[in-house]
PDB file of C-alpha atoms in Angstrom:
ATOM      1  CA  UNK A   1    -131.603-122.221 -53.069  1.00 43.00           C
ATOM      2  CA  UNK A   2    -129.776-120.042 -50.651  1.00 45.00           C
ATOM      3  CA  UNK A   3    -132.494-120.652 -48.037  1.00 38.00           C
ATOM      4  CA  UNK A   4    -132.173-124.398 -48.515  1.00 40.00           C
ATOM      5  CA  UNK A   5    -128.356-124.229 -48.113  1.00 45.00           C
ATOM      6  CA  UNK A   6    -128.772-122.004 -45.005  1.00 44.00           C
ATOM      7  CA  UNK A   7    -131.298-124.502 -43.598  1.00 43.00           C
ATOM      8  CA  UNK A   8    -128.965-127.371 -44.214  1.00 47.00           C
ATOM      9  CA  UNK A   9    -126.070-125.503 -42.565  1.00 49.00           C
ATOM     10  CA  UNK A  10    -128.210-124.844 -39.494  1.00 45.00           C
ATOM     11  CA  UNK A  11    -129.254-128.456 -39.316  1.00 50.00           C
ATOM     12  CA  UNK A  12    -125.615-129.529 -39.570  1.00 50.00           C
ATOM     13  CA  UNK A  13    -124.629-127.233 -36.749  1.00 52.00           C
ATOM     14  CA  UNK A  14    -127.449-128.492 -34.539  1.00 50.00           C
ATOM     15  CA  UNK A  15    -126.358-132.046 -35.180  1.00 50.00           C
ATOM     16  CA  UNK A  16    -122.848-131.273 -34.277  1.00 45.00           C
ATOM     17  CA  UNK A  17    -123.899-129.533 -31.109  1.00 43.00           C
ATOM     18  CA  UNK A  18    -126.043-132.560 -30.098  1.00 48.00           C
ATOM     19  CA  UNK A  19    -123.144-134.971 -30.780  1.00 54.00           C
ATOM     20  CA  UNK A  20    -120.808-132.801 -28.765  1.00 40.00           C
ATOM     21  CA  UNK A  21    -123.278-132.641 -25.858  1.00 48.00           C
ATOM     22  CA  UNK A  22    -123.738-136.421 -25.923  1.00 48.00           C
ATOM     23  CA  UNK A  23    -119.995-136.846 -25.871  1.00 41.00           C
ATOM     24  CA  UNK A  24    -119.598-134.608 -22.834  1.00 39.00           C
ATOM     25  CA  UNK A  25    -122.391-136.464 -21.008  1.00 37.00           C
ATOM     26  CA  UNK A  26    -120.774-139.741 -21.793  1.00 43.00           C
ATOM     27  CA  UNK A  27    -117.389-138.661 -20.528  1.00 37.00           C
ATOM     28  CA  UNK A  28    -119.008-137.271 -17.388  1.00 37.00           C
ATOM     29  CA  UNK A  29    -120.697-140.652 -16.853  1.00 37.00           C
ATOM     30  CA  UNK A  30    -117.332-142.457 -17.199  1.00 36.00           C
ATOM     31  CA  UNK A  31    -115.668-140.124 -14.757  1.00 33.00           C
ATOM     32  CA  UNK A  32    -118.436-140.654 -12.163  1.00 31.00           C
ATOM     33  CA  UNK A  33    -118.335-144.451 -12.656  1.00 29.00           C
ATOM     34  CA  UNK A  34    -114.508-144.366 -12.309  1.00 33.00           C
ATOM     35  CA  UNK A  35    -114.775-142.303  -9.097  1.00 32.00           C
ATOM     36  CA  UNK A  36    -117.346-144.661  -7.601  1.00 31.00           C
ATOM     37  CA  UNK A  37    -115.198-147.659  -8.532  1.00 28.00           C
ATOM     38  CA  UNK A  38    -112.091-146.061  -6.920  1.00 28.00           C
ATOM     39  CA  UNK A  39    -113.884-145.617  -3.532  1.00 28.00           C
ATOM     40  CA  UNK A  40    -115.545-148.942  -3.546  1.00 29.00           C
ATOM     41  CA  UNK A  41    -114.306-151.954  -1.526  1.00 33.00           C
ATOM     42  CA  UNK A  42    -113.852-152.507   2.167  1.00 37.00           C
ATOM     43  CA  UNK A  43    -115.648-149.957   4.323  1.00 45.00           C
ATOM     44  CA  UNK A  44    -113.221-147.650   6.124  1.00 54.00           C
ATOM     45  CA  UNK A  45    -110.269-148.584   3.894  1.00 56.00           C
ATOM     46  CA  UNK A  46    -107.832-145.952   2.646  1.00 58.00           C
ATOM     47  CA  UNK A  47    -106.565-147.160  -0.722  1.00 61.00           C
ATOM     48  CA  UNK A  48    -102.849-147.758  -0.490  1.00 71.00           C
ATOM     49  CA  UNK A  49    -102.620-147.000   3.298  1.00 86.00           C
ATOM     50  CA  UNK A  50     -99.773-148.671   5.144  1.00 93.00           C
ATOM     51  CA  UNK A  51    -101.394-149.712   8.431  1.00 95.00           C
ATOM     52  CA  UNK A  52     -98.008-151.011   9.623  1.00 94.00           C
ATOM     53  CA  UNK A  53     -96.448-147.528   9.511  1.00 92.00           C
ATOM     54  CA  UNK A  54     -96.446-147.235  13.276  1.00 89.00           C
ATOM     55  CA  UNK A  55     -93.110-149.031  13.549  1.00 90.00           C
ATOM     56  CA  UNK A  56     -89.727-148.499  11.955  1.00 91.00           C
ATOM     57  CA  UNK A  57     -89.933-151.913  10.223  1.00 93.00           C
ATOM     58  CA  UNK A  58     -93.455-151.300   9.074  1.00 93.00           C
ATOM     59  CA  UNK A  59     -92.494-148.035   7.314  1.00 92.00           C
ATOM     60  CA  UNK A  60     -90.320-150.013   4.855  1.00 91.00           C
ATOM     61  CA  UNK A  61     -93.028-152.544   4.052  1.00 93.00           C
ATOM     62  CA  UNK A  62     -93.723-152.843   0.338  1.00 93.00           C
ATOM     63  CA  UNK A  63     -97.166-151.914  -0.955  1.00 92.00           C
ATOM     64  CA  UNK A  64     -97.915-155.432  -2.050  1.00 91.00           C
ATOM     65  CA  UNK A  65     -97.488-156.435   1.654  1.00 94.00           C
ATOM     66  CA  UNK A  66     -99.657-153.736   3.101  1.00 89.00           C
ATOM     67  CA  UNK A  67    -102.482-155.008   0.917  1.00 92.00           C
ATOM     68  CA  UNK A  68    -102.288-158.380   2.763  1.00 94.00           C
ATOM     69  CA  UNK A  69    -102.412-156.564   6.108  1.00 96.00           C
ATOM     70  CA  UNK A  70    -105.174-154.009   5.344  1.00 95.00           C
ATOM     71  CA  UNK A  71    -108.324-156.195   5.460  1.00 95.00           C
ATOM     72  CA  UNK A  72    -107.315-157.853   8.771  1.00 96.00           C
ATOM     73  CA  UNK A  73    -106.360-154.549  10.264  1.00 97.00           C
ATOM     74  CA  UNK A  74    -109.690-153.050   9.314  1.00 96.00           C
ATOM     75  CA  UNK A  75    -111.579-156.068  10.783  1.00 96.00           C
ATOM     76  CA  UNK A  76    -109.761-155.624  14.043  1.00 97.00           C
ATOM     77  CA  UNK A  77    -110.377-151.878  14.436  1.00 96.00           C
ATOM     78  CA  UNK A  78    -113.872-151.772  13.060  1.00 94.00           C
ATOM     79  CA  UNK A  79    -115.532-154.789  14.626  1.00 92.00           C
ATOM     80  CA  UNK A  80    -113.034-156.810  16.576  1.00 94.00           C
ATOM     81  CA  UNK A  81    -113.657-157.678  20.247  1.00 94.00           C
ATOM     82  CA  UNK A  82    -111.087-156.291  22.618  1.00 94.00           C
ATOM     83  CA  UNK A  83    -108.222-158.850  22.904  1.00 96.00           C
ATOM     84  CA  UNK A  84    -109.233-160.599  19.684  1.00 97.00           C
ATOM     85  CA  UNK A  85    -106.229-161.329  17.361  1.00 97.00           C
ATOM     86  CA  UNK A  86    -106.231-161.313  13.549  1.00 98.00           C
ATOM     87  CA  UNK A  87    -103.321-163.082  11.818  1.00 98.00           C
ATOM     88  CA  UNK A  88    -102.283-162.147   8.285  1.00 97.00           C
ATOM     89  CA  UNK A  89     -99.629-163.287   5.824  1.00 97.00           C
ATOM     90  CA  UNK A  90     -98.248-161.684   2.695  1.00 95.00           C
ATOM     91  CA  UNK A  91     -95.677-162.992   0.197  1.00 95.00           C
ATOM     92  CA  UNK A  92     -92.667-161.634   2.148  1.00 95.00           C
ATOM     93  CA  UNK A  93     -94.069-160.780   5.571  1.00 96.00           C
ATOM     94  CA  UNK A  94     -96.566-161.894   8.217  1.00 97.00           C
ATOM     95  CA  UNK A  95     -97.937-160.716  11.530  1.00 97.00           C
ATOM     96  CA  UNK A  96    -101.025-160.056  13.587  1.00 98.00           C
ATOM     97  CA  UNK A  97    -103.297-157.277  14.793  1.00 98.00           C
ATOM     98  CA  UNK A  98    -104.976-157.353  18.194  1.00 98.00           C
ATOM     99  CA  UNK A  99    -108.099-155.227  18.766  1.00 97.00           C
ATOM    100  CA  UNK A 100    -107.982-152.974  21.877  1.00 96.00           C
ATOM    101  CA  UNK A 101    -110.552-150.741  23.598  1.00 96.00           C
ATOM    102  CA  UNK A 102    -112.940-148.496  21.684  1.00 96.00           C
ATOM    103  CA  UNK A 103    -111.973-144.912  22.695  1.00 97.00           C
ATOM    104  CA  UNK A 104    -113.457-141.508  21.837  1.00 97.00           C
ATOM    105  CA  UNK A 105    -111.322-138.993  20.038  1.00 96.00           C
ATOM    106  CA  UNK A 106    -111.579-135.304  19.346  1.00 95.00           C
ATOM    107  CA  UNK A 107    -113.488-134.414  22.462  1.00 93.00           C
ATOM    108  CA  UNK A 108    -110.642-133.331  24.763  1.00 91.00           C
ATOM    109  CA  UNK A 109    -108.136-130.463  24.491  1.00 88.00           C
ATOM    110  CA  UNK A 110    -105.354-133.016  24.423  1.00 88.00           C
ATOM    111  CA  UNK A 111    -105.540-135.084  21.146  1.00 85.00           C
ATOM    112  CA  UNK A 112    -104.030-138.033  23.043  1.00 89.00           C
ATOM    113  CA  UNK A 113    -106.721-137.992  25.707  1.00 93.00           C
ATOM    114  CA  UNK A 114    -109.204-140.570  24.387  1.00 96.00           C
ATOM    115  CA  UNK A 115    -111.575-142.046  27.048  1.00 97.00           C
ATOM    116  CA  UNK A 116    -113.152-145.472  26.560  1.00 97.00           C
ATOM    117  CA  UNK A 117    -116.812-145.559  25.529  1.00 97.00           C
ATOM    118  CA  UNK A 118    -119.540-148.214  24.970  1.00 94.00           C
ATOM    119  CA  UNK A 119    -119.752-149.398  21.384  1.00 89.00           C
ATOM    120  CA  UNK A 120    -123.537-148.751  21.182  1.00 93.00           C
ATOM    121  CA  UNK A 121    -123.142-145.070  21.844  1.00 96.00           C
ATOM    122  CA  UNK A 122    -124.542-142.822  19.092  1.00 96.00           C
ATOM    123  CA  UNK A 123    -122.101-140.169  17.879  1.00 95.00           C
ATOM    124  CA  UNK A 124    -123.944-138.394  15.077  1.00 94.00           C
ATOM    125  CA  UNK A 125    -123.982-134.881  16.602  1.00 96.00           C
ATOM    126  CA  UNK A 126    -121.369-132.195  17.165  1.00 96.00           C
ATOM    127  CA  UNK A 127    -120.623-131.329  20.733  1.00 96.00           C
ATOM    128  CA  UNK A 128    -119.754-128.069  22.569  1.00 94.00           C
ATOM    129  CA  UNK A 129    -116.835-129.480  24.558  1.00 92.00           C
ATOM    130  CA  UNK A 130    -114.710-128.741  27.610  1.00 86.00           C
ATOM    131  CA  UNK A 131    -117.599-127.992  29.938  1.00 89.00           C
ATOM    132  CA  UNK A 132    -116.059-129.293  33.105  1.00 89.00           C
ATOM    133  CA  UNK A 133    -117.398-130.952  36.263  1.00 93.00           C
ATOM    134  CA  UNK A 134    -121.218-131.340  36.917  1.00 95.00           C
ATOM    135  CA  UNK A 135    -123.227-132.952  39.671  1.00 94.00           C
ATOM    136  CA  UNK A 136    -126.288-135.172  39.116  1.00 96.00           C
ATOM    137  CA  UNK A 137    -129.234-133.442  40.807  1.00 95.00           C
ATOM    138  CA  UNK A 138    -131.412-136.644  41.085  1.00 95.00           C
ATOM    139  CA  UNK A 139    -131.429-140.196  39.778  1.00 96.00           C
ATOM    140  CA  UNK A 140    -130.713-139.882  36.071  1.00 97.00           C
ATOM    141  CA  UNK A 141    -130.998-142.272  33.164  1.00 97.00           C
ATOM    142  CA  UNK A 142    -128.013-142.422  30.931  1.00 98.00           C
ATOM    143  CA  UNK A 143    -128.944-143.144  27.323  1.00 98.00           C
ATOM    144  CA  UNK A 144    -127.105-144.264  24.286  1.00 98.00           C
ATOM    145  CA  UNK A 145    -128.233-141.265  22.294  1.00 97.00           C
ATOM    146  CA  UNK A 146    -129.523-137.683  22.875  1.00 98.00           C
ATOM    147  CA  UNK A 147    -133.235-138.493  23.094  1.00 97.00           C
ATOM    148  CA  UNK A 148    -135.623-140.520  25.230  1.00 97.00           C
ATOM    149  CA  UNK A 149    -136.144-142.710  22.217  1.00 97.00           C
ATOM    150  CA  UNK A 150    -132.704-144.265  22.828  1.00 98.00           C
ATOM    151  CA  UNK A 151    -132.173-147.194  25.274  1.00 97.00           C
ATOM    152  CA  UNK A 152    -131.168-146.605  28.913  1.00 98.00           C
ATOM    153  CA  UNK A 153    -127.617-147.828  29.461  1.00 97.00           C
ATOM    154  CA  UNK A 154    -127.362-147.205  33.247  1.00 97.00           C
ATOM    155  CA  UNK A 155    -128.768-144.958  35.956  1.00 97.00           C
ATOM    156  CA  UNK A 156    -126.631-142.530  38.018  1.00 97.00           C
ATOM    157  CA  UNK A 157    -127.647-141.465  41.493  1.00 96.00           C
ATOM    158  CA  UNK A 158    -128.168-138.009  42.851  1.00 95.00           C
ATOM    159  CA  UNK A 159    -124.915-136.438  43.938  1.00 92.00           C
ATOM    160  CA  UNK A 160    -122.708-138.332  41.514  1.00 95.00           C
ATOM    161  CA  UNK A 161    -120.069-136.233  39.913  1.00 94.00           C
ATOM    162  CA  UNK A 162    -119.540-136.439  36.132  1.00 96.00           C
ATOM    163  CA  UNK A 163    -117.318-134.701  33.541  1.00 94.00           C
ATOM    164  CA  UNK A 164    -119.426-133.071  30.834  1.00 94.00           C
ATOM    165  CA  UNK A 165    -117.576-134.338  27.727  1.00 93.00           C
ATOM    166  CA  UNK A 166    -119.830-132.095  25.674  1.00 94.00           C
ATOM    167  CA  UNK A 167    -123.302-130.700  25.203  1.00 95.00           C
ATOM    168  CA  UNK A 168    -125.077-131.691  21.946  1.00 96.00           C
ATOM    169  CA  UNK A 169    -125.319-128.694  19.678  1.00 96.00           C
ATOM    170  CA  UNK A 170    -128.924-127.632  19.364  1.00 94.00           C
ATOM    171  CA  UNK A 171    -130.203-130.149  21.947  1.00 96.00           C
ATOM    172  CA  UNK A 172    -130.629-130.226  25.747  1.00 96.00           C
ATOM    173  CA  UNK A 173    -128.451-133.264  26.250  1.00 97.00           C
ATOM    174  CA  UNK A 174    -124.945-133.740  27.717  1.00 97.00           C
ATOM    175  CA  UNK A 175    -122.496-136.530  26.915  1.00 97.00           C
ATOM    176  CA  UNK A 176    -120.888-137.407  30.224  1.00 97.00           C
ATOM    177  CA  UNK A 177    -117.834-139.213  31.533  1.00 97.00           C
ATOM    178  CA  UNK A 178    -117.523-140.920  34.909  1.00 96.00           C
ATOM    179  CA  UNK A 179    -114.470-142.646  36.387  1.00 95.00           C
ATOM    180  CA  UNK A 180    -112.562-142.081  33.154  1.00 95.00           C
ATOM    181  CA  UNK A 181    -115.189-143.809  30.933  1.00 97.00           C
ATOM    182  CA  UNK A 182    -117.755-142.060  28.726  1.00 97.00           C
ATOM    183  CA  UNK A 183    -121.137-143.391  29.879  1.00 97.00           C
ATOM    184  CA  UNK A 184    -123.735-141.770  27.620  1.00 97.00           C
ATOM    185  CA  UNK A 185    -126.205-138.951  27.424  1.00 98.00           C
ATOM    186  CA  UNK A 186    -128.065-137.191  30.296  1.00 98.00           C
ATOM    187  CA  UNK A 187    -130.820-134.609  29.907  1.00 97.00           C
ATOM    188  CA  UNK A 188    -129.544-131.114  30.900  1.00 95.00           C
ATOM    189  CA  UNK A 189    -132.097-130.460  33.731  1.00 96.00           C
ATOM    190  CA  UNK A 190    -130.642-133.409  35.606  1.00 97.00           C
ATOM    191  CA  UNK A 191    -127.171-131.792  35.853  1.00 95.00           C
ATOM    192  CA  UNK A 192    -125.789-128.628  37.464  1.00 93.00           C
ATOM    193  CA  UNK A 193    -122.304-127.160  37.689  1.00 89.00           C
ATOM    194  CA  UNK A 194    -120.413-128.720  40.519  1.00 79.00           C
ATOM    195  CA  UNK A 195    -120.032-126.507  43.605  1.00 74.00           C
ATOM    196  CA  UNK A 196    -117.048-124.256  43.299  1.00 65.00           C
ATOM    197  CA  UNK A 197    -116.952-124.436  39.489  1.00 61.00           C
ATOM    198  CA  UNK A 198    -120.042-122.280  38.674  1.00 54.00           C
ATOM    199  CA  UNK A 199    -117.901-119.275  37.636  1.00 51.00           C
ATOM    200  CA  UNK A 200    -115.811-121.236  35.224  1.00 53.00           C
ATOM    201  CA  UNK A 201    -116.369-120.313  31.600  1.00 52.00           C
ATOM    202  CA  UNK A 202    -119.124-122.571  30.249  1.00 55.00           C
ATOM    203  CA  UNK A 203    -118.602-124.043  26.811  1.00 62.00           C
ATOM    204  CA  UNK A 204    -115.608-124.547  24.634  1.00 76.00           C
ATOM    205  CA  UNK A 205    -114.834-125.481  21.028  1.00 89.00           C
ATOM    206  CA  UNK A 206    -117.451-127.293  19.005  1.00 94.00           C
ATOM    207  CA  UNK A 207    -116.091-130.690  17.803  1.00 94.00           C
ATOM    208  CA  UNK A 208    -117.275-133.806  16.095  1.00 95.00           C
ATOM    209  CA  UNK A 209    -116.436-136.924  18.150  1.00 96.00           C
ATOM    210  CA  UNK A 210    -114.384-139.589  16.424  1.00 96.00           C
ATOM    211  CA  UNK A 211    -114.694-143.312  16.887  1.00 96.00           C
ATOM    212  CA  UNK A 212    -111.191-144.581  17.623  1.00 97.00           C
ATOM    213  CA  UNK A 213    -109.676-147.942  18.490  1.00 97.00           C
ATOM    214  CA  UNK A 214    -106.536-148.927  20.344  1.00 96.00           C
ATOM    215  CA  UNK A 215    -104.629-151.805  18.841  1.00 97.00           C
ATOM    216  CA  UNK A 216    -101.500-153.861  19.244  1.00 97.00           C
ATOM    217  CA  UNK A 217     -99.564-155.116  16.272  1.00 96.00           C
ATOM    218  CA  UNK A 218     -96.740-157.426  15.325  1.00 97.00           C
ATOM    219  CA  UNK A 219     -94.828-157.584  12.031  1.00 97.00           C
ATOM    220  CA  UNK A 220     -92.113-159.994  10.789  1.00 97.00           C
ATOM    221  CA  UNK A 221     -90.268-158.974   7.566  1.00 96.00           C
ATOM    222  CA  UNK A 222     -86.778-159.619   6.197  1.00 93.00           C
ATOM    223  CA  UNK A 223     -85.788-161.634   9.253  1.00 93.00           C
ATOM    224  CA  UNK A 224     -86.716-158.892  11.737  1.00 95.00           C
ATOM    225  CA  UNK A 225     -89.728-158.331  13.971  1.00 95.00           C
ATOM    226  CA  UNK A 226     -91.464-155.325  15.499  1.00 94.00           C
ATOM    227  CA  UNK A 227     -94.249-155.187  17.998  1.00 95.00           C
ATOM    228  CA  UNK A 228     -96.010-151.929  18.898  1.00 95.00           C
ATOM    229  CA  UNK A 229     -99.213-150.291  20.116  1.00 94.00           C
ATOM    230  CA  UNK A 230    -101.226-147.553  18.344  1.00 95.00           C
ATOM    231  CA  UNK A 231    -104.587-145.898  17.787  1.00 96.00           C
ATOM    232  CA  UNK A 232    -106.643-145.540  14.597  1.00 96.00           C
ATOM    233  CA  UNK A 233    -109.615-143.144  14.259  1.00 96.00           C
ATOM    234  CA  UNK A 234    -112.488-143.216  11.769  1.00 95.00           C
ATOM    235  CA  UNK A 235    -112.183-139.875   9.993  1.00 93.00           C
ATOM    236  CA  UNK A 236    -114.638-139.115   7.189  1.00 90.00           C
ATOM    237  CA  UNK A 237    -115.320-142.829   6.655  1.00 92.00           C
ATOM    238  CA  UNK A 238    -111.619-143.857   6.616  1.00 94.00           C
ATOM    239  CA  UNK A 239    -109.551-145.466   9.394  1.00 95.00           C
ATOM    240  CA  UNK A 240    -106.491-143.258   9.952  1.00 95.00           C
ATOM    241  CA  UNK A 241    -103.460-144.055  12.049  1.00 95.00           C
ATOM    242  CA  UNK A 242    -102.905-141.409  14.799  1.00 92.00           C
ATOM    243  CA  UNK A 243     -99.633-139.840  15.673  1.00 85.00           C
ATOM    244  CA  UNK A 244     -98.482-141.119  19.061  1.00 75.00           C
ATOM    245  CA  UNK A 245     -97.811-138.816  21.998  1.00 60.00           C
ATOM    246  CA  UNK A 246     -94.141-137.791  22.298  1.00 57.00           C
ATOM    247  CA  UNK A 247     -94.080-139.236  25.836  1.00 49.00           C
ATOM    248  CA  UNK A 248     -96.153-142.323  25.168  1.00 46.00           C
ATOM    249  CA  UNK A 249     -94.222-145.673  25.062  1.00 44.00           C
ATOM    250  CA  UNK A 250     -95.924-146.909  21.904  1.00 53.00           C
ATOM    251  CA  UNK A 251     -93.000-149.060  20.661  1.00 55.00           C
ATOM    252  CA  UNK A 252     -92.869-152.398  22.445  1.00 57.00           C
ATOM    253  CA  UNK A 253     -89.842-154.108  20.819  1.00 52.00           C
TER     254      UNK A 253
END
């Protein structure tokens, strides 16, 4: 009889443990589903972000109004053609966002130095940055990515000077800038340090380039209007407004 009771007690304990384990698994599943749901929606969106916060008037915009602005702002910075305007209207406010040039962030020592770059450029790799001036040794194909598998974007001629924006970590490819515009990737054997700069320290910080976008924006709210310019960068999958330079005339009126 005691053995039977003991067996029943063990069976009951096992059943309770099983039910408790199932309960924990169920709660975990709900948490994961909730987390996925909270990050779903428009690609690049930051839930609750105020994309009008670049102006004094925009800072005071109610959350219900930023939600009307957000999808149009994201369209402009993620896939708008330079100069293309996106109009939006909320319950109490309205305005527009105009897409500007695609620019490359986090590759220069100054955070506000963002050179333009072609939209088809591949930016999957980290770069060893601040490499300085180089010369092209012979005619060199400039490619959209750090491999001969990528398309040729243009060809530079022997003697051309370029700024090495960065060297791809673990690969023999340089990302180069010419005349203030990032052009693409050149194989390292086609470049040499420019005369007079050979003794400069080669290599600097390792950085991950950021896709950024200039924009212009107008907002009308409570009988007032603001118009300003700004920059947003794609950081960890989210478009984030960048702090303007202290000397940059970002505010238009």
